[in-house]
Coordinates of N, CA and C and ligand atoms in Angstrom, one line a residue:
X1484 N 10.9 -6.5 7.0 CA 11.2 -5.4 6.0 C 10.6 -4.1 6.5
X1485 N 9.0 -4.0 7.3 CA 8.7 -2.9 7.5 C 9.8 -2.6 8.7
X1486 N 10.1 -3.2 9.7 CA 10.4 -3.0 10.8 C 12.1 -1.8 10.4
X1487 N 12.3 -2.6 9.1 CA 13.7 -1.6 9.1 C 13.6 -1.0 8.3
X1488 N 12.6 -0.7 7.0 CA 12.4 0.7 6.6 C 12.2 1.6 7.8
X1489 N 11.2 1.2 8.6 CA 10.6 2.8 9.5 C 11.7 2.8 10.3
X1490 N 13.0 2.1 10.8 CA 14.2 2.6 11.6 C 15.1 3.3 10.5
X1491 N 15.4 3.1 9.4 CA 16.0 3.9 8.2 C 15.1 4.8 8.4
X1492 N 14.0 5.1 7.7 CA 13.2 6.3 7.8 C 13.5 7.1 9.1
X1493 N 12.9 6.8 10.2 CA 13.2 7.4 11.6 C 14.7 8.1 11.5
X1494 N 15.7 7.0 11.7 CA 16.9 7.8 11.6 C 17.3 9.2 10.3
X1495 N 16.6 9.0 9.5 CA 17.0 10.0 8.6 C 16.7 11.3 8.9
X1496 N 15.2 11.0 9.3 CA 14.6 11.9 9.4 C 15.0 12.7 10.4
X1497 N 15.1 11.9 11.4 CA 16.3 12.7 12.8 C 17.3 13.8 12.2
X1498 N 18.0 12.9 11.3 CA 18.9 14.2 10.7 C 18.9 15.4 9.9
X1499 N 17.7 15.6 10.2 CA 16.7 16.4 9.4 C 16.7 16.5 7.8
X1500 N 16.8 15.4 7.2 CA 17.5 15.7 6.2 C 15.7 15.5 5.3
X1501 N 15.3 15.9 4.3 CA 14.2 15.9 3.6 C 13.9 14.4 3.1
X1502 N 12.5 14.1 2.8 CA 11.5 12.8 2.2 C 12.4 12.3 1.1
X1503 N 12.6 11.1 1.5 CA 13.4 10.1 0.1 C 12.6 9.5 -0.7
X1504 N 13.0 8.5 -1.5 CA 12.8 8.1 -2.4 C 13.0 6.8 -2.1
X1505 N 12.0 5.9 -2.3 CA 12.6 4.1 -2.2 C 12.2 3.2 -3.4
X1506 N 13.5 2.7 -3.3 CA 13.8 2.0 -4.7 C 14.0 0.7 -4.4
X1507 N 12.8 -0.2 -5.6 CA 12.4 -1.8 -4.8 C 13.2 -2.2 -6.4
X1508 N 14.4 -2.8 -5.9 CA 14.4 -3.3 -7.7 C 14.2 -4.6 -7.7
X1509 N 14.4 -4.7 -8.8 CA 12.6 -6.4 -9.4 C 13.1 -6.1 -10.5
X1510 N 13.1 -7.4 -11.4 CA 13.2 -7.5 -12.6 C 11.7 -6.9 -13.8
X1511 N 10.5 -7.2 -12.9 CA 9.5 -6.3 -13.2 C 9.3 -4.9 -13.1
X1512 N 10.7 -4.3 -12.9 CA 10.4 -2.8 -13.0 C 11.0 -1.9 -14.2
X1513 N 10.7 -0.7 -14.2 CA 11.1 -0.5 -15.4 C 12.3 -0.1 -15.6
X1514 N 13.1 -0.2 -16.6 CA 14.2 0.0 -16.6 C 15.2 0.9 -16.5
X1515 N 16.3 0.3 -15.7 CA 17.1 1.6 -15.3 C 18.0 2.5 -16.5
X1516 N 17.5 3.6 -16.4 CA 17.8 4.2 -17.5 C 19.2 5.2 -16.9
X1517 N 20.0 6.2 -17.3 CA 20.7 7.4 -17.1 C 19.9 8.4 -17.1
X1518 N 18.5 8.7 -17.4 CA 17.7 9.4 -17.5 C 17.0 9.2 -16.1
X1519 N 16.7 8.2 -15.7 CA 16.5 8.1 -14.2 C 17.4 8.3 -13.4
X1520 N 18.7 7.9 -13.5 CA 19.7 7.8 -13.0 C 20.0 9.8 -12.3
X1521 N 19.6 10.5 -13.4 CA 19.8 11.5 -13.1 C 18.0 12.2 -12.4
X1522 N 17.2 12.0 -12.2 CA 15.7 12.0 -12.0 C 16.1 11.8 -10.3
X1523 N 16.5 10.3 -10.0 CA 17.1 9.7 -8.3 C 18.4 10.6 -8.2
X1524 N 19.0 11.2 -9.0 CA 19.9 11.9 -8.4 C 19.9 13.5 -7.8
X1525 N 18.2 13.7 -7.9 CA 17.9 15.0 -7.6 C 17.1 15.1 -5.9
X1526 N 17.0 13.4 -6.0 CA 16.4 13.7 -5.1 C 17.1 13.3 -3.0
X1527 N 16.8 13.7 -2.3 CA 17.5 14.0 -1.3 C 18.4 12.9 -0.8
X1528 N 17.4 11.7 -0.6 CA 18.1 10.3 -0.7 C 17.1 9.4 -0.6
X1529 N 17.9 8.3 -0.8 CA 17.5 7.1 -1.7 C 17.8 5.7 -0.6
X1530 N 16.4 5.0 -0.3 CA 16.3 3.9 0.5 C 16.1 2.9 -0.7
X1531 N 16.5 1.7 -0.5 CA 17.1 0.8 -1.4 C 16.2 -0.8 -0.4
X1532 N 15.3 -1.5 -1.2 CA 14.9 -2.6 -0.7 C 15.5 -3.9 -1.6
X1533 N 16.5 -4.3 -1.5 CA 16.5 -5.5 -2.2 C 15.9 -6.7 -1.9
X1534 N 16.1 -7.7 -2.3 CA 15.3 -8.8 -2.3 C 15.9 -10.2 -2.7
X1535 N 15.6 -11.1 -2.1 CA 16.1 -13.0 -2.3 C 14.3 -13.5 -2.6
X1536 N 15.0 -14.8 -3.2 CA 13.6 -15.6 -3.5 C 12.7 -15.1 -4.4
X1537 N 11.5 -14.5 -4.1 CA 10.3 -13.9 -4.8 C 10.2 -12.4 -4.7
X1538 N 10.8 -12.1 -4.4 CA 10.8 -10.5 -4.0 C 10.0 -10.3 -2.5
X1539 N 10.1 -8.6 -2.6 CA 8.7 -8.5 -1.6 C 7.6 -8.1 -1.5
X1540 N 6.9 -8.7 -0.5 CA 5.7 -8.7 -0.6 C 5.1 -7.4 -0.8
X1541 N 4.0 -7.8 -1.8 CA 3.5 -6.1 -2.5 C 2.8 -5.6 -1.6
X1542 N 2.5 -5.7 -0.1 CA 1.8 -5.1 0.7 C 2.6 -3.8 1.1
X1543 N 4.2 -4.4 1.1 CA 5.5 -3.2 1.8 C 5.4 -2.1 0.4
X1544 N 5.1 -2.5 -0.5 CA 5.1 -1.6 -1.4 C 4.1 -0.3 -1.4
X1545 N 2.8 -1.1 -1.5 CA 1.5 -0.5 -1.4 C 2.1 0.6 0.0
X1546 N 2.2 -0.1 1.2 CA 2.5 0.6 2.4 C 3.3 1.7 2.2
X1547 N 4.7 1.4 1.7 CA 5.3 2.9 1.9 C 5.3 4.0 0.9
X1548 N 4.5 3.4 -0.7 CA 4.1 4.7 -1.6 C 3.4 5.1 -0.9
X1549 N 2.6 5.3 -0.2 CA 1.5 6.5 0.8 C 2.6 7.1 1.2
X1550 N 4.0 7.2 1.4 CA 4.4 8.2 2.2 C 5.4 8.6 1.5
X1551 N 6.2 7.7 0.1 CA 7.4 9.0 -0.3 C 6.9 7.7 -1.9
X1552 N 7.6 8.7 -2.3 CA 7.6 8.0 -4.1 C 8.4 6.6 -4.3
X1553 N 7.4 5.7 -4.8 CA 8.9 4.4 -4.8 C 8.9 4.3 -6.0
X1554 N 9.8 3.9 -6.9 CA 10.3 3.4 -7.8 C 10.6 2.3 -7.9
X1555 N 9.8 1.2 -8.7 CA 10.4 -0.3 -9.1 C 11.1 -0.2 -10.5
X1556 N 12.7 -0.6 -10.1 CA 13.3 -0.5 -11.1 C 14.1 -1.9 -11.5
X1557 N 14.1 -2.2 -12.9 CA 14.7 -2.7 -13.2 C 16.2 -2.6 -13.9
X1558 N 17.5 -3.6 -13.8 CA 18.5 -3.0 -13.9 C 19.1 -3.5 -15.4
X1559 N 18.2 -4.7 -16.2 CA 18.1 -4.9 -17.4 C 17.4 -6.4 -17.2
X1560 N 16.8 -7.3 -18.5 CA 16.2 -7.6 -18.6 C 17.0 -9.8 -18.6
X1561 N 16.6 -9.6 -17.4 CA 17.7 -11.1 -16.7 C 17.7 -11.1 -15.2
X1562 N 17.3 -12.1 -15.0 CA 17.3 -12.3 -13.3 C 18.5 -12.8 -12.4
X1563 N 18.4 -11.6 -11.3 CA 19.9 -11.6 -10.7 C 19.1 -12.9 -9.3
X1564 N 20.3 -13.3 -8.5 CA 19.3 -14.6 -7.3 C 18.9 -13.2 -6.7
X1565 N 19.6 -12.0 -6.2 CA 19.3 -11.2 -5.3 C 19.1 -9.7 -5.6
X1566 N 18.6 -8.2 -4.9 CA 18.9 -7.4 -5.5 C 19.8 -6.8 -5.1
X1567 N 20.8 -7.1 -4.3 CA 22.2 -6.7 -4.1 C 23.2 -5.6 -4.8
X1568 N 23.2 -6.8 -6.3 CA 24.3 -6.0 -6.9 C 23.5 -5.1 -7.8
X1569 N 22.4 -5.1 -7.9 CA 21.3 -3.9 -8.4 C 21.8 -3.0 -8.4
X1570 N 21.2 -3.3 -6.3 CA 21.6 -1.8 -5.8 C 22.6 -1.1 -5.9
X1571 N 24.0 -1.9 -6.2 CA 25.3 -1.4 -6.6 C 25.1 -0.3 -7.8
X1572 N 24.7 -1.1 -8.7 CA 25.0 -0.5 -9.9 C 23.9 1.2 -10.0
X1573 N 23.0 0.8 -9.5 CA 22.1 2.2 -9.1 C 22.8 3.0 -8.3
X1574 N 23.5 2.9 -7.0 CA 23.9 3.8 -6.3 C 25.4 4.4 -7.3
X1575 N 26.1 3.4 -8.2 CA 27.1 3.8 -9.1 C 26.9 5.0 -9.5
X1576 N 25.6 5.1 -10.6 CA 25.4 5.8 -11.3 C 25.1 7.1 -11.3
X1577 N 23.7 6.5 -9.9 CA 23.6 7.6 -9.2 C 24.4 8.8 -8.5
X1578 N 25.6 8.5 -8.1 CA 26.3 9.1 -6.9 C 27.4 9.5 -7.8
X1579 N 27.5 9.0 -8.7 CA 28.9 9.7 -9.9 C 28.1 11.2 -10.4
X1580 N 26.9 11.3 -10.0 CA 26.0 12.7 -10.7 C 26.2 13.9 -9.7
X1581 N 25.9 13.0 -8.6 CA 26.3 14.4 -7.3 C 27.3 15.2 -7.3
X1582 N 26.9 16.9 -6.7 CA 28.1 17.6 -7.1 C 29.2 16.7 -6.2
X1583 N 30.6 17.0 -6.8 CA 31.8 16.9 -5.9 C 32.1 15.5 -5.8
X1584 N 30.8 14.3 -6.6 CA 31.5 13.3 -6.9 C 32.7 13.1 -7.8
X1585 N 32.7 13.7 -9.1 CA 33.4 13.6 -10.3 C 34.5 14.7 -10.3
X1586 N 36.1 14.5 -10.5 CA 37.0 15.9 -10.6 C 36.2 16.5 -11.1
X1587 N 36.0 16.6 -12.6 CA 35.0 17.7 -13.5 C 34.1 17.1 -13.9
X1588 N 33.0 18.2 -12.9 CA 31.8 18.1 -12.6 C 31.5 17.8 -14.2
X1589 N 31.6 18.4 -15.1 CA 31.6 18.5 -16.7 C 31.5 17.2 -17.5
X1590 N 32.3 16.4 -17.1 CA 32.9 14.9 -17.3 C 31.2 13.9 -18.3
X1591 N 30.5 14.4 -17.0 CA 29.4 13.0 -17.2 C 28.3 13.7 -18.6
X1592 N 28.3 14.9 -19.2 CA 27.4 15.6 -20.2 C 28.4 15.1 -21.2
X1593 N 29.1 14.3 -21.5 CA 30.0 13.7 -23.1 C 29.5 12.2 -22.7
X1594 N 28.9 11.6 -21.6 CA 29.1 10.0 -21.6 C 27.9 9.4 -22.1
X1595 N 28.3 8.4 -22.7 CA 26.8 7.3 -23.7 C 25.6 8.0 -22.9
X1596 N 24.9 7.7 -23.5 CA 23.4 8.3 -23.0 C 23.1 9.5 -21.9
X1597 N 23.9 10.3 -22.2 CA 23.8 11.4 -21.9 C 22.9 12.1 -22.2
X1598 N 21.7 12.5 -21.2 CA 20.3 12.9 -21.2 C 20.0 14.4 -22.2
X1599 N 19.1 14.5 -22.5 CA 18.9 16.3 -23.1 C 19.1 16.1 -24.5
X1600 N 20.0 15.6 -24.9 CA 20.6 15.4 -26.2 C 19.5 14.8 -26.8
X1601 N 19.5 15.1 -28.5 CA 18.4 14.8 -29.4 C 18.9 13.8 -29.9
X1602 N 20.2 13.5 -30.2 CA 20.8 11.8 -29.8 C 22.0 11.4 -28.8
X1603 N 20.9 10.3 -28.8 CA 21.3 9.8 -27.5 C 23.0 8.7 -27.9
X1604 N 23.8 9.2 -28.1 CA 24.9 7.6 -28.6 C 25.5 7.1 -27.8
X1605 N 25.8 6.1 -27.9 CA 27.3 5.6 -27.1 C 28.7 6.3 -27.4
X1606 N 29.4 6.5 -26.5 CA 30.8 7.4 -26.6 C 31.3 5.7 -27.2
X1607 N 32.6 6.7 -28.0 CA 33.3 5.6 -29.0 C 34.5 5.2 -27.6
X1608 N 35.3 4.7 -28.8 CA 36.4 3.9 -28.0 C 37.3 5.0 -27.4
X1609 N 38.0 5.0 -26.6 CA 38.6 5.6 -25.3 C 40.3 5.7 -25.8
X1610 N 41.3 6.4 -25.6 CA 42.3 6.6 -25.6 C 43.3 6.9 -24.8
X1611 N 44.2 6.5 -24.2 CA 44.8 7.6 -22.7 C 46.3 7.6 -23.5
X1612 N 47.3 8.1 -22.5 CA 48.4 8.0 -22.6 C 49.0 6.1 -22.3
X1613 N 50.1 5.8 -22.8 CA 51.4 6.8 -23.4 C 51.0 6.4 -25.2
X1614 N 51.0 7.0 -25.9 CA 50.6 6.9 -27.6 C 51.3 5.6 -27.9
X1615 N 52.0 5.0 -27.4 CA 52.7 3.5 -28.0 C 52.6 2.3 -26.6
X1616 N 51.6 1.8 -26.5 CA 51.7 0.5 -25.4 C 51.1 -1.3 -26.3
X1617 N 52.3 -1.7 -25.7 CA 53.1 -3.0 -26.7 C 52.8 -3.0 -28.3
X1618 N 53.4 -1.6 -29.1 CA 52.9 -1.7 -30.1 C 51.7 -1.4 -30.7
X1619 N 51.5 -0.5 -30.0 CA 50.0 -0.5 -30.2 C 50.1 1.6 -30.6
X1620 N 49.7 1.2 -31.5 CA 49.8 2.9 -31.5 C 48.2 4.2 -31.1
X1621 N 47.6 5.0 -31.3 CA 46.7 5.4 -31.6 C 46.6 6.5 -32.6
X1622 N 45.1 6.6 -33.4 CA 44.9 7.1 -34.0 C 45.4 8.6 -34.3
X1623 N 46.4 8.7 -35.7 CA 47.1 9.9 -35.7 C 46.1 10.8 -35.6
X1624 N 45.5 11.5 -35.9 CA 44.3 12.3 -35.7 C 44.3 12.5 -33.9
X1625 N 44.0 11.9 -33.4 CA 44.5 12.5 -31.8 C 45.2 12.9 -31.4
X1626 N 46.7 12.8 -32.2 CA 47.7 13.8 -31.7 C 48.0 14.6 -32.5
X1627 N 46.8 14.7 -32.6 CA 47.0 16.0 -34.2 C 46.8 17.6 -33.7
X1628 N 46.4 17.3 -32.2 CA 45.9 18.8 -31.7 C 44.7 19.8 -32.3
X1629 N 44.1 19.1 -33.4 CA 43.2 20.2 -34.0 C 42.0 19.5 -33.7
X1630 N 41.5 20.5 -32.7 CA 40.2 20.1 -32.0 C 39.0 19.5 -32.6
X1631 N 39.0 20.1 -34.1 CA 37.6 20.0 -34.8 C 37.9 18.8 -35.5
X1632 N 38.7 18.1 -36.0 CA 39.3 16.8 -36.2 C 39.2 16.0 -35.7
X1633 N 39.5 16.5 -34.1 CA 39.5 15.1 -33.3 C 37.8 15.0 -32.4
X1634 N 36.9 16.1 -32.5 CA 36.0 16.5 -32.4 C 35.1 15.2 -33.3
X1635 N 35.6 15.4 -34.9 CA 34.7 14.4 -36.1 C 35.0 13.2 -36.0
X1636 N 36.0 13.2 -35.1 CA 36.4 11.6 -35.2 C 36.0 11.1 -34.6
X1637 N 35.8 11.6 -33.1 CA 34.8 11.3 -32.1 C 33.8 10.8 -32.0
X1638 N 32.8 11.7 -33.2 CA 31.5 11.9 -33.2 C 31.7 10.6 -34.4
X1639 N 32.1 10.2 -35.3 CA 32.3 9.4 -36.2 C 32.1 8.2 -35.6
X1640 N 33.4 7.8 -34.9 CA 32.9 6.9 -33.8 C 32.0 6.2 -32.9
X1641 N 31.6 7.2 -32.4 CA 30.0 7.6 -31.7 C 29.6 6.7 -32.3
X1642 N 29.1 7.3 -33.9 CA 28.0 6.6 -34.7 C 28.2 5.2 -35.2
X1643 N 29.9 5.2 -35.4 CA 30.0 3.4 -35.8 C 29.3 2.6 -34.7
X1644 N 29.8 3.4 -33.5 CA 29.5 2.1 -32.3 C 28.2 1.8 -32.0
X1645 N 27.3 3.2 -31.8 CA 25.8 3.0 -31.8 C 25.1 2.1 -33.1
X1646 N 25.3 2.3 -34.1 CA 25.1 1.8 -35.3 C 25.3 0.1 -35.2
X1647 N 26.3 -0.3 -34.7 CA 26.9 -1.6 -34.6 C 26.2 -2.5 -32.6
X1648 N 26.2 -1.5 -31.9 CA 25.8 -2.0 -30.7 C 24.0 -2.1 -30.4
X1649 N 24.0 -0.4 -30.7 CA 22.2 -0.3 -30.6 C 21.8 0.4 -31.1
X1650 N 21.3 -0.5 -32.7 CA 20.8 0.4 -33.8 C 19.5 0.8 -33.5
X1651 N 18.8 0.2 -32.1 CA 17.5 0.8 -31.8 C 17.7 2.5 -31.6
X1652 N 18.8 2.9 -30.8 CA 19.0 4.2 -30.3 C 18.9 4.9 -31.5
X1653 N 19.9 4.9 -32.8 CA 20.0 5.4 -33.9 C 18.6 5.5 -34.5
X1654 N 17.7 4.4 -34.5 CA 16.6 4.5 -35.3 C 15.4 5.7 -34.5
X1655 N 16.0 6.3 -33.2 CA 15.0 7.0 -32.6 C 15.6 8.6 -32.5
X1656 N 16.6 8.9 -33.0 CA 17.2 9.6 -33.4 C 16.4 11.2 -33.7
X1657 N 16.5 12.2 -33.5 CA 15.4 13.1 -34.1 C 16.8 13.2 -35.3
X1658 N 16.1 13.3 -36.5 CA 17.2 13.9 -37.6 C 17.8 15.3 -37.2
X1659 N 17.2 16.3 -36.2 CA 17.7 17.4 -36.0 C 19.2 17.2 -35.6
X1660 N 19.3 15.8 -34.6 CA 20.2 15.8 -33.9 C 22.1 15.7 -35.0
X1661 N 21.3 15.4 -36.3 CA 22.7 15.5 -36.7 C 22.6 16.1 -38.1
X1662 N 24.5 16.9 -38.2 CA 24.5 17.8 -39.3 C 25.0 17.0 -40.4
X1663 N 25.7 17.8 -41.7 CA 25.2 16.7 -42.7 C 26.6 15.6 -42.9
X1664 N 27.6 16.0 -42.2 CA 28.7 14.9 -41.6 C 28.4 13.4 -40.8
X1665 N 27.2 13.8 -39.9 CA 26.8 13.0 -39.5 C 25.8 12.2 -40.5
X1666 N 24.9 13.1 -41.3 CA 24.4 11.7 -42.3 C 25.3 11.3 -42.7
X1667 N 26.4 11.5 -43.3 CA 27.3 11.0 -44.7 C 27.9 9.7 -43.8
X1668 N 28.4 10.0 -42.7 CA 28.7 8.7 -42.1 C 27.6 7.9 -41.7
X1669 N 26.5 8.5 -41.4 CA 25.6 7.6 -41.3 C 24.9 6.5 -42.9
X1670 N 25.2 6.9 -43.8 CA 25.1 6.9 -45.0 C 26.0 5.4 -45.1
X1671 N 27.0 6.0 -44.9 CA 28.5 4.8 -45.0 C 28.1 3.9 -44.3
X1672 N 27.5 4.0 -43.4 CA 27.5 2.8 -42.3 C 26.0 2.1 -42.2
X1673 N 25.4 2.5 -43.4 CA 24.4 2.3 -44.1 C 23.1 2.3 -43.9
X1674 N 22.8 3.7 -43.3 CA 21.3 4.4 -42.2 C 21.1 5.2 -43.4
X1675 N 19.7 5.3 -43.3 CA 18.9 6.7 -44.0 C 17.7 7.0 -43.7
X1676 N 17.2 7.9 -43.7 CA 15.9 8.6 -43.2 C 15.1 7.6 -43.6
X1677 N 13.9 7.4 -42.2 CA 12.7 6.4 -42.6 C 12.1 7.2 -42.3
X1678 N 10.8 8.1 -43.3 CA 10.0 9.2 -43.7 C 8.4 8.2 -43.2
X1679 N 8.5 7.1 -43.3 CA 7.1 5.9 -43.3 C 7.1 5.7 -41.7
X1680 N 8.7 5.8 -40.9 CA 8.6 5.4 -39.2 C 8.7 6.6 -38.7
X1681 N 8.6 7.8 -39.2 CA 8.3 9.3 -38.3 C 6.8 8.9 -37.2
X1682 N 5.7 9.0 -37.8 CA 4.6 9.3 -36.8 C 4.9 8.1 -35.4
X1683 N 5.9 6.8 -35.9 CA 5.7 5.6 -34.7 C 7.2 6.3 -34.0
X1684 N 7.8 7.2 -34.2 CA 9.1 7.4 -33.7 C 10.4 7.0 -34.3
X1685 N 10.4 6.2 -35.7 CA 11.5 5.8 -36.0 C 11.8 6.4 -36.7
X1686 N 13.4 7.4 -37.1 CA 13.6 8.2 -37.9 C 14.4 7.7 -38.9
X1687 N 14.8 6.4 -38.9 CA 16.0 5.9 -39.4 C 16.1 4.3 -39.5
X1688 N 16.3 4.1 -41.0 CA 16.4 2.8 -41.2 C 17.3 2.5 -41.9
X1689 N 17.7 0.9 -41.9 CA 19.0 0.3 -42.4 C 18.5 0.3 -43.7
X1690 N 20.1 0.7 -45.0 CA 19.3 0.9 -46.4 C 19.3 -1.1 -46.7
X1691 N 20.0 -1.6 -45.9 CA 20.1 -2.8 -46.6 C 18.7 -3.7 -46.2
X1692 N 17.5 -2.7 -45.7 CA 15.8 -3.2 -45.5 C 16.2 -4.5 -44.5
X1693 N 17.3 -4.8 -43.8 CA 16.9 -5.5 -43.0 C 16.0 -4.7 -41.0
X1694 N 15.8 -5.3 -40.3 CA 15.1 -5.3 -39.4 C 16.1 -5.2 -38.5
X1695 N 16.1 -4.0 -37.1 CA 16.9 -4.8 -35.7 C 16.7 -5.8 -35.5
Ligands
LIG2472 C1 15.1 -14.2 -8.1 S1 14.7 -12.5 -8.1 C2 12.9 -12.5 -8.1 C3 12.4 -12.6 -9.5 C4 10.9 -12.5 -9.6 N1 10.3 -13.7 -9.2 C5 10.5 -12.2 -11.0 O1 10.5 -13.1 -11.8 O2 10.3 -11.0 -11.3 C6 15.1 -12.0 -6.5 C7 15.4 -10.5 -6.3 O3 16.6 -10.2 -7.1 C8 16.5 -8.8 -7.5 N2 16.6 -8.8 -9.0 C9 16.7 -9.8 -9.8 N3 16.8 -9.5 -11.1 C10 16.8 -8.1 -11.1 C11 16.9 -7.1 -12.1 N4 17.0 -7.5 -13.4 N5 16.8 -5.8 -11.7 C12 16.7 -5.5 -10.4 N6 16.6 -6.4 -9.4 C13 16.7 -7.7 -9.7 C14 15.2 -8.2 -6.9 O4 15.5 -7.6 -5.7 C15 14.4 -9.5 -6.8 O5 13.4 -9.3 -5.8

């Protein structure tokens, strides 16, 4: 393992390109977030150590944080045999951020956990052309053309699916992040301000007093 880091390293460096970043993924590391995802995507490039069996030995670790930042990351909480398809899904994420990966650059600030935002949701369900496949119609409201319509529907959606997939996200919610459309649906779908989980970070609980 050392022997082919320092020939990666070496060669990089040849191309004069600036200090990377190495990323050991391990189910003991912390979790891969889109908020990392964009964090490794600022940085010049990214050496990737995967791993079979036990992982690697923490000496390579200790060794190459003396010279560039490593990051142990985890890619969720389940053990893969190898870190292979880790690394897949890291470099996915990562490399869809870079300029000139995406037609519009624009694209990735609307998708689920989309960083900055005071909430964080899952984008709802997806629609393309042609408006009728096997019977299947979509929601009139999307071909309704009136942006702010299809705008609330959106966002409506948003919140069913977060609500329904990961009511943790919703409960960490800053209340700033929504106007009073967004309570009323949140209301329906049966959330309301938890005033007792503000100081621990929870802004929001289920009125039916059950528990995530
Ligand atoms: C069998 S796992 C080692 C598990 C390790 N003994 C433990 O319990 O933490 C072998 C390799 O698969 C990769 N791997 C497995 N699960 C992973 C996960 N959730 N996230 C990232 N990498 C993972 C890592 O490269 C790891 O070194």
């Amino acid at each position: 393992m050392g022997d082919a880091l320092d020939s990666v390293l070496a060669d990089g460096y040849e191309s004069g390109s600036r200090g990377p970043a190495l990323i050991v993924p391990t189910p003991s590391g912390r979790p891969f977030t889109q908020e990392l995802a964009v964090e490794l995507s600022e940085r010049p490039w990214l050496i990737f150590t995967p791993a079979r069996y036990e992982g690697i030995d923490r000496r390579v670790v200790d060794e190459y944080a003396t010279r560039m930042p490593v990051y142990e990351v985890s890619i969720g909480d389940y053990v893969l045999a190898g870190g292979e398809a880790a690394v897949l899904v890291v470099t996915e994420a990562v490399a869809r951020l870079l300029p000139g990966v995406l037609g519009n650059a624009e694209s990735h600030r609307d998708d689920s956990f989309a960083p900055g935002a005071m909430a964080s949701l899952l984008e709802g369900p997806v629609h393309t052309k042609p408006p009728q496949w096997r019977g299947r119609g979509i929601p009139d409201v999307l071909l309704s053309g009136h942006h702010g319509k299809i705008a609330r529907w959106r966002r409506d959606e948003a919140l069913r699916r977060t609500t329904a997939h990961r009511p943790d996200l919703i409960e960490r919610c800053d209340p700033k992040a929504f106007d009073k459309k967004d309570r009323e649906m949140l209301s329906i779908l049966g959330w309301e301000p938890d005033p007792a989980g503000q100081p621990y970070g929870r802004f929001w609980r289920r009125t039916d007093g059950m528990e995530q």
